[in-house]
Short mmCIF file of C-alpha atoms (C1' of nucleotides) in Angstrom, two decimals:
data_model
loop_
_atom_site.label_atom_id
_atom_site.label_comp_id
_atom_site.label_asym_id
_atom_site.label_seq_id
_atom_site.Cartn_x
_atom_site.Cartn_y
_atom_site.Cartn_z
CA UNK A 1 9.28 -39.43 -13.16
CA UNK A 2 6.31 -37.75 -11.32
CA UNK A 3 2.85 -38.44 -12.42
CA UNK A 4 -0.58 -36.16 -12.12
CA UNK A 5 -3.97 -36.75 -13.41
CA UNK A 6 -4.46 -33.11 -14.36
CA UNK A 7 -1.35 -30.80 -15.99
CA UNK A 8 0.45 -29.19 -13.38
CA UNK A 9 2.54 -25.92 -13.77
CA UNK A 10 5.79 -25.58 -12.51
CA UNK A 11 6.33 -22.94 -9.70
CA UNK A 12 9.58 -20.82 -9.03
CA UNK A 13 10.52 -18.02 -6.86
CA UNK A 14 12.47 -15.18 -8.30
CA UNK A 15 14.05 -12.38 -5.98
CA UNK A 16 14.48 -8.40 -6.66
CA UNK A 17 17.45 -7.33 -4.42
CA UNK A 18 17.87 -3.85 -3.93
CA UNK A 19 21.06 -2.08 -2.26
CA UNK A 20 21.95 1.58 -2.45
CA UNK A 21 25.64 2.08 -3.19
CA UNK A 22 27.67 4.41 -4.85
CA UNK A 23 25.21 7.13 -4.53
CA UNK A 24 22.93 4.71 -6.78
CA UNK A 25 19.94 2.36 -6.55
CA UNK A 26 21.37 -0.95 -7.63
CA UNK A 27 19.80 -4.26 -8.42
CA UNK A 28 21.50 -7.96 -7.97
CA UNK A 29 21.77 -9.94 -10.87
CA UNK A 30 22.78 -13.16 -12.15
CA UNK A 31 24.12 -14.19 -15.59
CA UNK A 32 22.41 -17.36 -16.60
CA UNK A 33 24.49 -20.59 -16.72
CA UNK A 34 21.87 -22.90 -18.68
CA UNK A 35 19.22 -22.67 -20.94
CA UNK A 36 16.87 -20.78 -21.62
CA UNK A 37 18.43 -17.37 -21.94
CA UNK A 38 21.92 -18.67 -21.62
CA UNK A 39 24.46 -15.98 -20.83
CA UNK A 40 21.47 -13.61 -20.41
CA UNK A 41 21.23 -11.56 -17.11
CA UNK A 42 18.17 -12.57 -14.55
CA UNK A 43 17.02 -12.24 -11.00
CA UNK A 44 18.37 -14.79 -8.76
CA UNK A 45 15.35 -17.47 -8.55
CA UNK A 46 14.40 -21.02 -8.90
CA UNK A 47 11.97 -23.96 -8.37
CA UNK A 48 10.06 -24.27 -5.38
CA UNK A 49 10.68 -27.77 -3.46
CA UNK A 50 7.64 -29.81 -2.34
CA UNK A 51 8.53 -29.76 1.34
CA UNK A 52 9.43 -25.75 1.62
CA UNK A 53 7.32 -22.78 2.04
CA UNK A 54 7.28 -20.07 -0.72
CA UNK A 55 9.54 -17.47 1.61
CA UNK A 56 11.93 -20.49 2.25
CA UNK A 57 12.35 -20.92 -1.37
CA UNK A 58 13.20 -17.39 -1.81
CA UNK A 59 15.82 -17.61 1.03
CA UNK A 60 17.44 -20.49 -0.01
CA UNK A 61 17.70 -19.67 -3.75
CA UNK A 62 19.01 -16.35 -2.74
CA UNK A 63 22.03 -17.69 -0.29
CA UNK A 64 22.75 -20.32 -3.12
CA UNK A 65 22.84 -18.26 -6.30
CA UNK A 66 24.21 -15.36 -4.82
CA UNK A 67 25.62 -15.89 -1.11
CA UNK A 68 23.04 -13.30 0.68
CA UNK A 69 21.13 -14.40 3.91
CA UNK A 70 19.50 -13.08 6.71
CA UNK A 71 17.56 -9.86 4.81
CA UNK A 72 14.75 -8.23 4.59
CA UNK A 73 12.00 -10.32 1.96
CA UNK A 74 8.61 -9.46 1.42
CA UNK A 75 6.52 -11.15 -1.19
CA UNK A 76 5.77 -8.65 -4.39
CA UNK A 77 3.46 -10.51 -6.96
CA UNK A 78 2.88 -13.46 -8.65
CA UNK A 79 3.36 -13.91 -12.26
CA UNK A 80 1.77 -16.25 -14.40
CA UNK A 81 1.21 -15.43 -18.00
CA UNK A 82 0.93 -18.43 -20.11
CA UNK A 83 4.24 -18.38 -22.30
CA UNK A 84 6.61 -16.16 -19.98
CA UNK A 85 8.83 -19.17 -20.04
CA UNK A 86 9.45 -21.03 -23.24
CA UNK A 87 9.72 -24.41 -21.81
CA UNK A 88 6.87 -24.84 -20.06
CA UNK A 89 3.96 -23.31 -18.09
CA UNK A 90 6.17 -21.52 -15.28
CA UNK A 91 4.33 -19.43 -12.51
CA UNK A 92 6.60 -17.23 -10.43
CA UNK A 93 6.17 -15.86 -6.82
CA UNK A 94 8.11 -12.77 -6.97
CA UNK A 95 10.03 -11.44 -3.68
CA UNK A 96 11.84 -8.37 -3.03
CA UNK A 97 14.45 -7.43 -0.55
CA UNK A 98 16.75 -4.57 0.40
CA UNK A 99 20.00 -5.22 1.91
CA UNK A 100 22.56 -2.71 3.39
CA UNK A 101 25.23 -1.89 0.97
CA UNK A 102 27.72 -2.83 3.14
CA UNK A 103 26.75 -6.62 3.77
CA UNK A 104 27.51 -7.54 -0.02
CA UNK A 105 29.44 -10.47 -0.03
CA UNK A 106 28.58 -11.96 -3.28
CA UNK A 107 29.28 -15.27 -4.98
CA UNK A 108 28.33 -16.46 -8.15
CA UNK A 109 26.63 -20.22 -7.55
CA UNK A 110 27.21 -23.46 -10.15
CA UNK A 111 23.60 -22.54 -11.86
CA UNK A 112 24.93 -18.79 -12.22
CA UNK A 113 27.91 -17.73 -14.66
CA UNK A 114 28.36 -14.33 -12.72
CA UNK A 115 26.46 -12.42 -10.29
CA UNK A 116 26.98 -8.36 -10.15
CA UNK A 117 25.23 -5.32 -9.04
CA UNK A 118 23.66 -2.98 -11.89
CA UNK A 119 22.49 0.56 -11.16
CA UNK A 120 18.72 1.04 -12.03
CA UNK A 121 19.58 3.33 -14.75
CA UNK A 122 21.94 0.99 -16.64
CA UNK A 123 20.31 -2.46 -16.52
CA UNK A 124 21.03 -4.85 -19.31
CA UNK A 125 18.10 -6.66 -21.32
CA UNK A 126 16.82 -9.12 -19.00
CA UNK A 127 15.50 -12.92 -19.39
CA UNK A 128 11.71 -13.92 -19.19
CA UNK A 129 9.65 -11.07 -18.01
CA UNK A 130 11.80 -10.19 -15.17
CA UNK A 131 11.94 -6.42 -16.75
CA UNK A 132 8.35 -6.06 -15.81
CA UNK A 133 8.90 -7.77 -11.89
CA UNK A 134 11.70 -5.32 -11.55
CA UNK A 135 9.26 -2.47 -12.63
CA UNK A 136 6.88 -3.27 -9.91
CA UNK A 137 9.29 -3.79 -7.84
CA UNK A 138 10.59 -0.42 -8.19
CA UNK A 139 7.35 0.82 -8.04
CA UNK A 140 6.69 -0.85 -4.45
CA UNK A 141 9.79 0.16 -3.07
CA UNK A 142 9.22 4.05 -4.05
CA UNK A 143 5.68 4.09 -2.79
CA UNK A 144 6.89 2.21 0.60
CA UNK A 145 9.43 5.08 1.24
CA UNK A 146 6.36 7.28 1.89
CA UNK A 147 4.57 5.19 4.33
CA UNK A 148 6.81 2.87 6.00
CA UNK A 149 10.38 2.73 7.46
CA UNK A 150 11.32 0.34 4.65
CA UNK A 151 14.27 2.17 3.82
CA UNK A 152 15.92 1.69 7.16
CA UNK A 153 16.94 -1.92 5.60
CA UNK A 154 19.33 -0.19 3.33
CA UNK A 155 21.18 1.05 6.28
CA UNK A 156 24.00 -0.65 8.16
CA UNK A 157 24.01 -1.20 11.71
CA UNK A 158 25.22 2.33 12.29
CA UNK A 159 24.69 5.26 10.27
CA UNK A 160 24.64 9.08 10.35
CA UNK A 161 21.56 11.04 9.52
CA UNK A 162 23.27 12.15 6.17
CA UNK A 163 23.82 8.93 4.78
CA UNK A 164 20.02 8.00 5.52
CA UNK A 165 18.86 11.24 4.13
CA UNK A 166 20.79 10.09 0.97
CA UNK A 167 19.26 7.04 0.53
CA UNK A 168 16.00 8.65 0.55
CA UNK A 169 17.08 11.09 -1.95
CA UNK A 170 18.77 8.49 -4.45
CA UNK A 171 15.46 6.50 -4.55
CA UNK A 172 13.04 9.42 -4.50
CA UNK A 173 15.41 11.10 -6.97
CA UNK A 174 14.65 14.51 -5.51
CA UNK A 175 16.46 17.00 -2.99
CA UNK A 176 15.26 17.28 0.72
CA UNK A 177 15.67 19.92 3.35
CA UNK A 178 18.10 18.69 6.22
CA UNK A 179 16.69 20.63 8.57
CA UNK A 180 12.74 19.22 7.56
CA UNK A 181 14.55 15.45 6.95
CA UNK A 182 15.58 15.48 10.48
CA UNK A 183 12.59 16.61 12.11
CA UNK A 184 10.53 14.04 10.45
CA UNK A 185 12.94 11.25 10.90
CA UNK A 186 13.44 11.73 14.62
CA UNK A 187 9.59 12.45 15.04
CA UNK A 188 9.10 8.55 13.99
CA UNK A 189 11.06 7.37 17.23
CA UNK A 190 12.31 4.69 15.10
CA UNK A 191 15.96 5.41 15.39
CA UNK A 192 18.20 6.44 18.22
CA UNK A 193 21.55 7.75 18.90
CA UNK A 194 24.47 5.18 19.44
CA UNK A 195 26.69 7.46 21.33
CA UNK A 196 29.15 7.02 18.87
CA UNK A 197 30.51 9.51 16.18
CA UNK A 198 31.64 9.33 12.75
CA UNK A 199 34.84 11.51 11.57
CA UNK A 200 35.75 11.39 8.43
CA UNK A 201 37.44 14.69 6.55
CA UNK A 202 37.89 18.07 7.81
CA UNK A 203 34.41 19.11 8.88
CA UNK A 204 32.61 18.52 12.22
CA UNK A 205 31.68 14.56 13.02
CA UNK A 206 28.55 13.22 12.44
CA UNK A 207 26.45 11.46 15.45
CA UNK A 208 25.73 7.92 14.85
CA UNK A 209 22.12 6.06 14.88
CA UNK A 210 20.96 2.57 15.20
CA UNK A 211 17.33 1.40 14.40
CA UNK A 212 15.75 0.53 17.37
CA UNK A 213 13.64 -2.60 15.80
CA UNK A 214 15.69 -3.72 12.80
CA UNK A 215 13.47 -6.75 12.43
CA UNK A 216 10.46 -4.53 11.91
CA UNK A 217 8.85 -2.45 8.81
CA UNK A 218 6.42 -0.08 10.55
CA UNK A 219 3.53 1.32 8.75
CA UNK A 220 3.66 5.28 9.37
CA UNK A 221 1.45 8.46 8.75
CA UNK B 1 -1.54 -38.90 -16.89
CA UNK B 2 0.90 -35.82 -17.23
CA UNK B 3 5.08 -36.70 -16.36
CA UNK B 4 7.21 -34.17 -15.15
CA UNK B 5 10.93 -34.75 -14.72
CA UNK B 6 10.54 -32.98 -11.05
CA UNK B 7 7.76 -33.08 -8.96
CA UNK B 8 5.27 -30.08 -9.66
CA UNK B 9 2.52 -28.04 -6.93
CA UNK B 10 -1.12 -27.98 -8.20
CA UNK B 11 -1.72 -24.04 -8.58
CA UNK B 12 -5.25 -22.74 -7.78
CA UNK B 13 -6.92 -19.18 -7.60
CA UNK B 14 -9.07 -18.39 -4.79
CA UNK B 15 -11.30 -15.18 -4.68
CA UNK B 16 -12.35 -13.12 -1.72
CA UNK B 17 -15.21 -10.96 -2.73
CA UNK B 18 -16.81 -8.46 -0.52
CA UNK B 19 -19.87 -6.71 -0.97
CA UNK B 20 -21.91 -4.03 1.01
CA UNK B 21 -25.17 -5.12 2.19
CA UNK B 22 -28.22 -4.65 5.03
CA UNK B 23 -25.64 -2.19 6.86
CA UNK B 24 -22.89 -4.95 6.60
CA UNK B 25 -19.61 -5.87 5.12
CA UNK B 26 -20.38 -9.26 3.57
CA UNK B 27 -18.25 -11.87 1.97
CA UNK B 28 -19.24 -14.51 -0.58
CA UNK B 29 -18.72 -18.03 0.13
CA UNK B 30 -19.57 -21.75 -1.44
CA UNK B 31 -20.27 -24.77 0.48
CA UNK B 32 -17.92 -27.48 -0.86
CA UNK B 33 -19.61 -30.35 -2.53
CA UNK B 34 -16.51 -32.63 -2.79
CA UNK B 35 -13.60 -33.82 -0.84
CA UNK B 36 -11.64 -32.61 1.12
CA UNK B 37 -13.77 -30.45 3.48
CA UNK B 38 -16.97 -31.57 1.63
CA UNK B 39 -19.92 -29.40 3.40
CA UNK B 40 -17.41 -26.69 4.59
CA UNK B 41 -17.79 -22.88 3.49
CA UNK B 42 -14.74 -22.04 1.52
CA UNK B 43 -13.95 -19.41 -1.00
CA UNK B 44 -14.82 -19.63 -4.72
CA UNK B 45 -11.74 -21.16 -6.64
CA UNK B 46 -10.49 -23.74 -8.50
CA UNK B 47 -7.16 -24.97 -10.57
CA UNK B 48 -5.65 -22.74 -12.99
CA UNK B 49 -5.56 -24.05 -16.55
CA UNK B 50 -2.51 -24.65 -18.19
CA UNK B 51 -3.99 -22.24 -21.14
CA UNK B 52 -4.92 -19.25 -19.13
CA UNK B 53 -3.25 -16.20 -17.29
CA UNK B 54 -4.02 -16.11 -13.21
CA UNK B 55 -6.21 -13.20 -13.43
CA UNK B 56 -8.44 -15.38 -16.04
CA UNK B 57 -8.45 -18.35 -13.93
CA UNK B 58 -9.95 -16.36 -11.30
CA UNK B 59 -12.63 -14.77 -13.30
CA UNK B 60 -13.58 -18.15 -14.78
CA UNK B 61 -13.76 -19.93 -11.33
CA UNK B 62 -15.54 -16.87 -10.20
CA UNK B 63 -18.24 -17.13 -12.78
CA UNK B 64 -18.71 -20.69 -13.00
CA UNK B 65 -19.18 -21.13 -9.23
CA UNK B 66 -21.29 -18.12 -8.15
CA UNK B 67 -22.42 -16.15 -11.45
CA UNK B 68 -20.68 -13.14 -10.91
CA UNK B 69 -18.54 -11.52 -13.24
CA UNK B 70 -17.39 -8.35 -14.83
CA UNK B 71 -16.39 -7.14 -11.35
CA UNK B 72 -12.77 -5.53 -10.09
CA UNK B 73 -10.31 -7.99 -9.17
CA UNK B 74 -6.94 -7.65 -7.66
CA UNK B 75 -3.98 -9.94 -6.97
CA UNK B 76 -4.02 -10.30 -3.03
CA UNK B 77 -1.05 -12.55 -1.93
CA UNK B 78 0.02 -16.24 -2.96
CA UNK B 79 -0.18 -18.44 -0.05
CA UNK B 80 1.99 -22.01 -0.31
CA UNK B 81 2.12 -23.35 2.76
CA UNK B 82 3.72 -27.01 2.48
CA UNK B 83 0.64 -28.63 4.19
CA UNK B 84 -2.03 -26.42 3.41
CA UNK B 85 -3.97 -28.79 1.63
CA UNK B 86 -4.26 -32.55 2.41
CA UNK B 87 -4.05 -33.89 -0.76
CA UNK B 88 -1.08 -32.69 -2.30
CA UNK B 89 1.02 -29.71 -2.48
CA UNK B 90 -1.01 -26.50 -3.46
CA UNK B 91 -0.25 -23.32 -3.74
CA UNK B 92 -3.05 -20.57 -4.21
CA UNK B 93 -2.95 -17.36 -5.96
CA UNK B 94 -5.34 -15.53 -3.60
CA UNK B 95 -7.48 -12.27 -5.63
CA UNK B 96 -9.85 -10.09 -4.21
CA UNK B 97 -12.56 -8.48 -5.54
CA UNK B 98 -15.19 -6.06 -4.17
CA UNK B 99 -19.06 -5.68 -6.04
CA UNK B 100 -21.91 -3.38 -5.67
CA UNK B 101 -24.49 -4.78 -3.67
CA UNK B 102 -27.44 -4.53 -6.35
CA UNK B 103 -25.42 -6.69 -8.74
CA UNK B 104 -25.64 -10.15 -6.92
CA UNK B 105 -26.92 -12.49 -9.29
CA UNK B 106 -25.96 -15.45 -7.11
CA UNK B 107 -26.17 -19.27 -8.80
CA UNK B 108 -24.57 -22.26 -7.08
CA UNK B 109 -22.25 -24.38 -9.83
CA UNK B 110 -22.05 -28.14 -9.90
CA UNK B 111 -19.19 -28.08 -7.68
CA UNK B 112 -20.76 -25.93 -4.96
CA UNK B 113 -23.41 -27.19 -2.80
CA UNK B 114 -24.47 -23.75 -2.26
CA UNK B 115 -23.56 -20.30 -2.23
CA UNK B 116 -24.20 -17.20 0.08
CA UNK B 117 -22.87 -14.17 1.72
CA UNK B 118 -22.02 -14.28 5.28
CA UNK B 119 -21.44 -10.82 7.32
CA UNK B 120 -17.90 -10.57 8.22
CA UNK B 121 -18.97 -10.70 11.97
CA UNK B 122 -20.59 -14.21 11.69
CA UNK B 123 -18.25 -16.30 9.34
CA UNK B 124 -18.50 -20.05 9.53
CA UNK B 125 -15.24 -22.02 9.81
CA UNK B 126 -13.58 -22.08 6.96
CA UNK B 127 -11.94 -24.84 4.63
CA UNK B 128 -8.33 -24.79 4.25
CA UNK B 129 -6.30 -21.48 4.99
CA UNK B 130 -9.15 -19.70 4.14
CA UNK B 131 -9.62 -17.95 7.29
CA UNK B 132 -6.05 -16.37 7.04
CA UNK B 133 -6.67 -15.40 3.48
CA UNK B 134 -9.84 -13.83 4.31
CA UNK B 135 -8.36 -11.68 7.02
CA UNK B 136 -5.43 -10.12 4.71
CA UNK B 137 -8.12 -9.12 1.95
CA UNK B 138 -9.89 -7.36 4.92
CA UNK B 139 -6.69 -5.61 6.12
CA UNK B 140 -6.06 -4.66 2.70
CA UNK B 141 -9.78 -3.25 2.00
CA UNK B 142 -9.35 -1.22 5.18
CA UNK B 143 -6.36 -0.12 4.03
CA UNK B 144 -7.35 0.89 0.73
CA UNK B 145 -9.99 2.83 2.02
CA UNK B 146 -7.50 5.34 3.10
CA UNK B 147 -5.47 5.77 0.13
CA UNK B 148 -7.43 4.74 -3.20
CA UNK B 149 -10.95 5.17 -4.43
CA UNK B 150 -11.55 1.51 -4.08
CA UNK B 151 -14.96 1.96 -2.21
CA UNK B 152 -16.71 3.06 -5.60
CA UNK B 153 -16.63 -0.58 -6.52
CA UNK B 154 -18.96 -1.07 -4.00
CA UNK B 155 -21.60 1.63 -5.36
CA UNK B 156 -24.43 0.73 -8.13
CA UNK B 157 -24.19 3.02 -11.18
CA UNK B 158 -25.87 5.84 -9.27
CA UNK B 159 -25.82 6.20 -5.47
CA UNK B 160 -26.36 9.29 -2.95
CA UNK B 161 -23.47 10.98 -0.79
CA UNK B 162 -25.09 9.57 2.18
CA UNK B 163 -25.18 5.88 0.73
CA UNK B 164 -21.23 6.01 -0.22
CA UNK B 165 -20.64 7.46 3.11
CA UNK B 166 -22.43 5.02 5.06
CA UNK B 167 -20.15 2.29 2.81
CA UNK B 168 -16.89 4.04 4.59
CA UNK B 169 -18.41 3.93 7.88
CA UNK B 170 -19.39 0.24 7.81
CA UNK B 171 -16.05 -0.77 6.59
CA UNK B 172 -14.35 1.46 9.02
CA UNK B 173 -16.79 1.13 11.92
CA UNK B 174 -16.65 4.77 12.55
CA UNK B 175 -18.49 7.49 12.11
CA UNK B 176 -17.83 10.31 9.90
CA UNK B 177 -19.03 13.89 9.97
CA UNK B 178 -21.23 14.31 7.11
CA UNK B 179 -19.98 18.06 6.24
CA UNK B 180 -16.52 16.66 5.97
CA UNK B 181 -16.84 13.66 4.09
CA UNK B 182 -18.97 15.31 1.35
CA UNK B 183 -16.31 18.11 1.43
CA UNK B 184 -13.51 15.57 1.20
CA UNK B 185 -15.20 13.07 -1.54
CA UNK B 186 -16.12 15.94 -3.55
CA UNK B 187 -12.70 17.39 -4.02
CA UNK B 188 -11.20 13.95 -5.15
CA UNK B 189 -13.39 15.04 -8.54
CA UNK B 190 -13.95 11.21 -9.06
CA UNK B 191 -17.80 11.30 -8.97
CA UNK B 192 -19.99 13.82 -10.14
CA UNK B 193 -24.10 14.72 -10.33
CA UNK B 194 -25.93 12.68 -12.26
CA UNK B 195 -28.93 15.35 -12.25
CA UNK B 196 -31.45 13.06 -10.97
CA UNK B 197 -32.45 12.41 -7.44
CA UNK B 198 -33.92 9.97 -5.34
CA UNK B 199 -36.60 10.59 -3.54
CA UNK B 200 -37.96 7.94 -0.82
CA UNK B 201 -39.44 8.93 2.86
CA UNK B 202 -40.68 11.50 3.98
CA UNK B 203 -37.69 14.24 3.50
CA UNK B 204 -35.66 15.99 1.01
CA UNK B 205 -34.73 13.70 -1.98
CA UNK B 206 -30.79 13.23 -2.14
CA UNK B 207 -28.78 14.18 -5.29
CA UNK B 208 -27.52 11.17 -7.24
CA UNK B 209 -24.18 10.84 -8.56
CA UNK B 210 -21.98 8.59 -10.66
CA UNK B 211 -18.16 7.73 -10.65
CA UNK B 212 -16.45 9.37 -13.20
CA UNK B 213 -13.99 6.63 -14.38
CA UNK B 214 -15.81 3.24 -13.00
CA UNK B 215 -12.78 1.09 -14.41
CA UNK B 216 -10.13 3.11 -12.65
CA UNK B 217 -9.00 2.62 -8.96
CA UNK B 218 -7.13 5.73 -8.18
CA UNK B 219 -4.46 6.70 -5.71
CA UNK B 220 -5.30 9.36 -3.86
CA UNK B 221 -3.61 12.01 -1.18
"C1'" DT C 1 42.10 30.41 8.69
"C1'" DC C 2 39.60 28.38 5.39
"C1'" DA C 3 36.85 24.62 3.40
"C1'" DA C 4 33.27 21.16 4.33
"C1'" DA C 5 29.54 18.90 6.11
"C1'" DA C 6 26.72 19.00 10.85
"C1'" DG C 7 23.58 20.85 13.48
"C1'" DT C 8 19.43 23.34 14.70
"C1'" DG C 9 14.12 27.03 14.99
"C1'" DT C 10 10.81 29.99 13.46
"C1'" DT C 11 7.22 31.56 10.15
"C1'" DC C 12 3.88 30.66 6.83
"C1'" DT C 13 1.09 28.01 4.53
"C1'" DC C 14 -2.12 23.93 3.99
"C1'" DT C 15 -5.01 20.50 5.32
"C1'" DT C 16 -7.78 18.53 8.81
"C1'" DT C 17 -11.04 18.68 12.28
"C1'" DA C 18 -14.91 20.16 15.10
"C1'" DC C 19 -19.04 21.67 15.07
"C1'" DA C 20 -25.47 23.49 14.17
"C1'" DC C 21 -29.06 24.92 11.54
"C1'" DC C 22 -32.12 25.27 7.55
"C1'" DC C 23 -34.14 22.76 3.52
"C1'" DA C 24 -37.68 19.77 0.97
"C1'" DT C 25 -40.68 15.82 1.07
"C1'" DG C 26 -44.41 12.82 2.70
"C1'" DC C 27 -47.85 11.71 5.62
"C1'" DG D 1 -47.48 20.88 10.83
"C1'" DC D 2 -43.76 17.73 12.09
"C1'" DA D 3 -41.07 14.05 11.85
"C1'" DT D 4 -36.94 12.76 8.72
"C1'" DG D 5 -32.75 12.43 6.31
"C1'" DG D 6 -30.59 16.10 2.83
"C1'" DG D 7 -27.69 19.83 2.40
"C1'" DT D 8 -24.39 23.68 3.73
"C1'" DG D 9 -19.79 27.35 5.89
"C1'" DT D 10 -16.37 28.85 9.27
"C1'" DA D 11 -13.04 28.82 12.36
"C1'" DA D 12 -9.55 26.56 15.36
"C1'" DA D 13 -5.82 23.12 15.82
"C1'" DG D 14 -2.19 20.40 13.21
"C1'" DA D 15 0.83 19.06 9.72
"C1'" DG D 16 3.77 20.20 6.00
"C1'" DA D 17 7.06 23.52 3.43
"C1'" DA D 18 10.32 27.14 3.15
"C1'" DC D 19 14.23 29.13 4.64
"C1'" DA D 20 19.91 30.61 6.74
"C1'" DC D 21 23.52 30.59 10.09
"C1'" DT D 22 26.51 28.69 13.72
"C1'" DT D 23 29.86 24.45 14.73
"C1'" DT D 24 33.05 21.72 14.25
"C1'" DT D 25 36.78 19.48 12.55
"C1'" DG D 26 41.33 18.50 9.35
"C1'" DA D 27 44.77 20.32 6.57
#
DNA sequence: TCAAAAGTGTTCTCTTTACACCCATGC
DNA sequence: GCATGGGTGTAAAGAGAACACTTTTGA
């Protein structure tokens, strides 16, 4: 038992993880194995340990519950409505994360019955206030596409310009002019040709590109 | 005494309040009356009660410690480094706030020895990790000036365009062309003439303006 | 040889920047 | 009548949007 002179809330982290796959923006969810909301889908997350920083807690929970590690992670917002958890007062620091579609090696953990990707248009009902968290993460993602290089976090190590453009089009839900897109993205000087090319199908091969500074998300414009 | 099966961190809110006064961007600080960091300057803030939402906690602490109420408040970031408080694990949700220079009615509370405004260039050493919090709030303020109408939160109910421009110049630390500034700010259609004018000094009187939608901070461009 | 996606420039429009003089007032 | 800050327009440059044809490949 742990005793305090004043009441303390519990503190958790929750992680909204996006990827782009099958021409859709997808979200990683886990099926809860325990109460409350047993059997419901929810964001991966869990309690912050007393000896770990917040981002470390998010990375640990992400690895434990889904097998995902080493990815882009950014603090999103802290949700603390009094009654957001039926058990006790729980304040959660939400993170949001983007991962390349090819790096998906999912593995459900002990405290999750299952883990899976859901298209943003076909989300199941979510536990707690997780729908609010997802909505905010989605708004942030769309906004950041416009003024940062965050979209590169969705790309595998090598990719074509058409693939990159497709990611933008899927998230922004609008078609873009190919020539303008290429001019714009190359002018940012954040990607470079690898020298290789991808040949697939009965058409001209596409040049492959890589992100110059994969760790950084640059603010642009 | 309050008992939990697992250890719980303490949760606080801290508020970074800016105003513009005497041609300077200023920050509200309180002098701590108790340990730790007794006698040091710090951000206003305190523990979140179990029955209040996070923003409510921020507003309550702000009112209690400084007498400020009814102002713009936005969640900034959550700081949770393991050792940021020497007493126990304390996670703090930082808010940032802007207030008009004329609405300053400061009153130090019981748990603060003093309260005062400090120019951003003459900040005293701060308690805890409050210098980091202030630095982040300042970056956010500067960034938001460019893509939102947040600067209006600094203005009194009626103001002249020159006064508004001065606020921008002080925060961005750069001079602006008067004609371009007026064209730009009026094109936003977020302020309107009150009909009144301010005569002060030996020159042409300035038209007075008001913010059309004082509650809203619009995203622009 | 045909179908399919990759690659590539120019024009037009709109937004942003640069810049200088007259106006109304108090003393 | 003069010093002081308030008020106003235009031109040039730069950024963003619109738009169509040629290239390379596999079958």
